[in-house]
């Protein structure tokens, strides 16, 4: 005779074991979040705050290494990074200080505001446009839009010149075909698009980007510094990685140029995985084993990979560990003053491999401070 009580007990035990096994399997297959739970002193909030406060200490002009008579791109990129970090971190006090610094510049040192006649100067407009996006105060938008518009406004004395020929192709007359440009041009035009919603700004940046991709990206996914400089310079490639990342962040999925840009972005990220060092960093010349490990390019690659993982453009299980290793390795180069070390000094283009290998290592240069701020903001967003 069947003992129903014992039979039910066996059934319940069996079902319970199945549920436990399924629960355990689900826990084991749940994706690991590589971009949280940071070791002591590597929190993006702590690191980003140190760098932003360091930026605020330079109240007059931030002109340290460049010796320029006006504010140029590396200071602008740090300002932009500090502002985006303040927003991502929800730090209104920091935001207000950064805006006050801009107001002081405009009122007391207008001589330091560059003219929008070169990519390194025109990018200045990204800062007031970011302030507008965070405050909705039109006075900042007006300043920034002027810079974005003049990048496509041919100077009167340029008729019949190379600049005029560029404009006929739909490109900015400031086009140089250096990979550095693909952050400088992209970010000012994208900021104008983000501030106004006018598609012409997005299309300008996207069209320009595709031209640079076609000319400078190699089959291995990396980029020459310029058509006549066949070297994979770290920071130069970083500008390209960051520029593509900025574009993809703002491009609608149905934009005609998005598939082309996303393809190049993924090609580059796959190559970067192969060249990442054991410390998490990338080298001054990415593919040269004897080149020194450099932080500004690493910061830009870190920002690009973090964003790609978070946006779903990159596979988390593959790129998440690389992003984590890069961030932790990068933060090891942050000193007690809030300065990043091992930054490549300002660099022109030159068809000479040794020229890149011999570039000096500097500390606290805005070329290196800026991308760490971008990465910190990306981790918090």
Short mmCIF file of C-alpha atoms in Angstrom, two decimals, residues 27-202:
data_model
loop_
_atom_site.label_atom_id
_atom_site.label_comp_id
_atom_site.label_asym_id
_atom_site.label_seq_id
_atom_site.Cartn_x
_atom_site.Cartn_y
_atom_site.Cartn_z
CA UNK A 27 23.20 33.52 -9.65
CA UNK A 28 26.25 32.05 -11.35
CA UNK A 29 25.21 33.32 -14.81
CA UNK A 30 24.18 36.80 -13.64
CA UNK A 31 26.48 39.37 -15.34
CA UNK A 32 29.20 40.75 -13.13
CA UNK A 33 29.20 44.55 -12.85
CA UNK A 34 32.84 45.42 -13.35
CA UNK A 35 32.21 49.14 -13.00
CA UNK A 36 31.23 49.31 -9.31
CA UNK A 37 32.63 48.28 -5.90
CA UNK A 38 35.97 50.00 -6.28
CA UNK A 39 39.07 49.42 -4.10
CA UNK A 40 39.91 52.05 -1.50
CA UNK A 41 40.77 55.47 -2.98
CA UNK A 42 39.76 54.48 -6.54
CA UNK A 43 36.12 55.54 -6.27
CA UNK A 44 35.23 57.74 -9.27
CA UNK A 45 33.60 60.20 -6.85
CA UNK A 46 36.80 60.63 -4.88
CA UNK A 47 39.08 60.74 -7.92
CA UNK A 48 36.85 63.05 -9.95
CA UNK A 49 36.48 65.44 -7.03
CA UNK A 50 40.25 65.65 -6.55
CA UNK A 51 40.78 66.48 -10.20
CA UNK A 52 37.94 69.01 -10.35
CA UNK A 53 39.20 70.82 -7.27
CA UNK A 54 42.68 70.81 -8.75
CA UNK A 55 41.28 72.52 -11.83
CA UNK A 56 39.61 75.19 -9.71
CA UNK A 57 42.94 76.06 -8.08
CA UNK A 58 44.07 77.57 -11.38
CA UNK A 59 41.75 80.57 -11.31
CA UNK A 60 43.45 82.90 -13.73
CA UNK A 61 43.90 81.10 -17.03
CA UNK A 62 45.04 77.47 -16.64
CA UNK A 63 47.82 78.26 -19.13
CA UNK A 64 50.56 76.08 -17.65
CA UNK A 65 52.34 74.07 -20.32
CA UNK A 66 51.05 75.61 -23.53
CA UNK A 67 52.30 79.18 -22.91
CA UNK A 68 49.52 80.33 -25.21
CA UNK A 69 48.14 83.89 -25.01
CA UNK A 70 44.61 82.44 -24.82
CA UNK A 71 42.90 79.41 -23.35
CA UNK A 72 43.33 76.40 -25.62
CA UNK A 73 41.93 72.93 -26.01
CA UNK A 74 43.54 71.05 -23.11
CA UNK A 75 42.20 73.52 -20.54
CA UNK A 76 38.82 73.48 -22.28
CA UNK A 77 38.68 69.68 -22.18
CA UNK A 78 39.37 69.72 -18.44
CA UNK A 79 36.71 72.36 -17.83
CA UNK A 80 34.22 70.36 -19.87
CA UNK A 81 35.18 67.24 -17.91
CA UNK A 82 34.82 68.98 -14.54
CA UNK A 83 31.38 70.27 -15.50
CA UNK A 84 30.15 66.87 -16.68
CA UNK A 85 31.56 65.32 -13.51
CA UNK A 86 29.75 67.87 -11.31
CA UNK A 87 26.49 66.96 -13.03
CA UNK A 88 27.04 63.19 -12.83
CA UNK A 89 28.01 63.50 -9.16
CA UNK A 90 25.06 65.79 -8.34
CA UNK A 91 27.46 68.36 -6.89
CA UNK A 92 25.77 71.75 -7.19
CA UNK A 93 28.46 73.53 -5.19
CA UNK A 94 31.20 72.34 -7.55
CA UNK A 95 29.08 73.24 -10.56
CA UNK A 96 28.51 76.76 -9.24
CA UNK A 97 32.25 77.27 -8.69
CA UNK A 98 33.06 76.12 -12.22
CA UNK A 99 30.44 78.46 -13.67
CA UNK A 100 31.67 81.35 -11.52
CA UNK A 101 35.15 80.76 -12.90
CA UNK A 102 33.77 81.08 -16.43
CA UNK A 103 31.86 84.26 -15.56
CA UNK A 104 35.03 85.77 -14.11
CA UNK A 105 36.93 84.92 -17.26
CA UNK A 106 34.36 86.57 -19.52
CA UNK A 107 34.09 89.72 -17.38
CA UNK A 108 37.65 90.25 -16.20
CA UNK A 109 39.90 88.50 -18.74
CA UNK A 110 38.15 88.56 -22.13
CA UNK A 111 41.61 88.75 -23.69
CA UNK A 112 42.08 85.10 -22.77
CA UNK A 113 39.00 84.00 -24.75
CA UNK A 114 40.26 82.60 -28.09
CA UNK A 115 38.95 83.50 -31.52
CA UNK A 116 37.26 80.58 -33.29
CA UNK A 117 39.76 80.44 -36.14
CA UNK A 118 41.44 77.07 -35.46
CA UNK A 119 40.28 73.70 -34.12
CA UNK A 120 42.37 74.17 -30.97
CA UNK A 121 40.59 77.47 -30.27
CA UNK A 122 37.06 76.84 -31.56
CA UNK A 123 36.54 73.97 -29.10
CA UNK A 124 36.34 76.64 -26.36
CA UNK A 125 32.63 76.93 -27.16
CA UNK A 126 32.00 73.49 -25.68
CA UNK A 127 32.34 74.96 -22.17
CA UNK A 128 29.61 77.65 -22.32
CA UNK A 129 27.37 75.17 -24.13
CA UNK A 130 27.85 72.67 -21.31
CA UNK A 131 27.06 75.39 -18.79
CA UNK A 132 23.90 76.17 -20.75
CA UNK A 133 22.91 72.49 -20.73
CA UNK A 134 23.28 72.43 -16.94
CA UNK A 135 21.63 75.81 -16.22
CA UNK A 136 19.39 76.59 -19.23
CA UNK A 137 20.66 80.18 -19.21
CA UNK A 138 20.66 81.51 -22.76
CA UNK A 139 23.64 83.82 -22.35
CA UNK A 140 25.92 80.79 -22.30
CA UNK A 141 24.26 79.20 -25.32
CA UNK A 142 24.76 82.38 -27.35
CA UNK A 143 28.51 82.36 -26.68
CA UNK A 144 28.90 78.70 -27.57
CA UNK A 145 26.79 78.74 -30.73
CA UNK A 146 28.91 81.54 -32.15
CA UNK A 147 31.96 79.29 -31.91
CA UNK A 148 30.16 76.33 -33.50
CA UNK A 149 28.81 78.43 -36.39
CA UNK A 150 32.11 80.11 -37.18
CA UNK A 151 33.77 76.73 -37.59
CA UNK A 152 31.73 76.38 -40.80
CA UNK A 153 31.80 80.08 -41.73
CA UNK A 154 34.51 80.62 -44.35
CA UNK A 155 36.64 83.73 -43.70
CA UNK A 156 36.25 86.44 -46.34
CA UNK A 157 39.87 86.22 -47.44
CA UNK A 158 39.66 82.45 -48.10
CA UNK A 159 37.95 82.42 -51.50
CA UNK A 160 39.75 80.13 -53.94
CA UNK A 161 41.91 78.60 -51.21
CA UNK A 162 42.23 75.11 -49.74
CA UNK A 163 39.81 76.18 -47.01
CA UNK A 164 37.20 77.07 -49.64
CA UNK A 165 37.68 73.68 -51.31
CA UNK A 166 37.06 71.96 -47.98
CA UNK A 167 33.85 73.88 -47.48
CA UNK A 168 32.58 72.83 -50.92
CA UNK A 169 32.91 69.23 -49.72
CA UNK A 170 30.75 69.99 -46.69
CA UNK A 171 33.71 70.02 -44.32
CA UNK A 172 34.89 72.68 -41.91
CA UNK A 173 37.48 75.05 -43.30
CA UNK A 174 39.45 74.21 -40.12
CA UNK A 175 39.94 70.58 -41.23
CA UNK A 176 43.59 69.43 -40.92
CA UNK A 177 43.32 65.65 -41.22
CA UNK A 178 45.04 65.12 -37.87
CA UNK A 179 43.31 62.62 -35.59
CA UNK A 180 43.33 65.22 -32.79
CA UNK A 181 40.64 67.10 -34.74
CA UNK A 182 38.09 64.37 -34.26
CA UNK A 183 37.54 65.33 -30.68
CA UNK A 184 37.93 69.09 -31.16
CA UNK A 185 35.52 69.42 -34.08
CA UNK A 186 33.15 66.71 -32.90
CA UNK A 187 32.59 68.01 -29.39
CA UNK A 188 31.88 71.66 -30.28
CA UNK A 189 29.42 70.67 -33.01
CA UNK A 190 27.80 68.03 -30.81
CA UNK A 191 27.45 70.48 -27.95
CA UNK A 192 25.64 72.85 -30.33
CA UNK A 193 23.36 69.98 -31.36
CA UNK A 194 22.72 69.00 -27.76
CA UNK A 195 21.92 72.59 -26.83
CA UNK A 196 19.64 73.39 -29.78
CA UNK A 197 18.42 70.10 -31.21
CA UNK A 198 19.34 71.39 -34.68
CA UNK A 199 20.37 68.44 -36.82
CA UNK A 200 22.83 70.44 -38.94
CA UNK A 201 25.35 70.44 -36.11
CA UNK A 202 25.17 66.66 -35.67
#
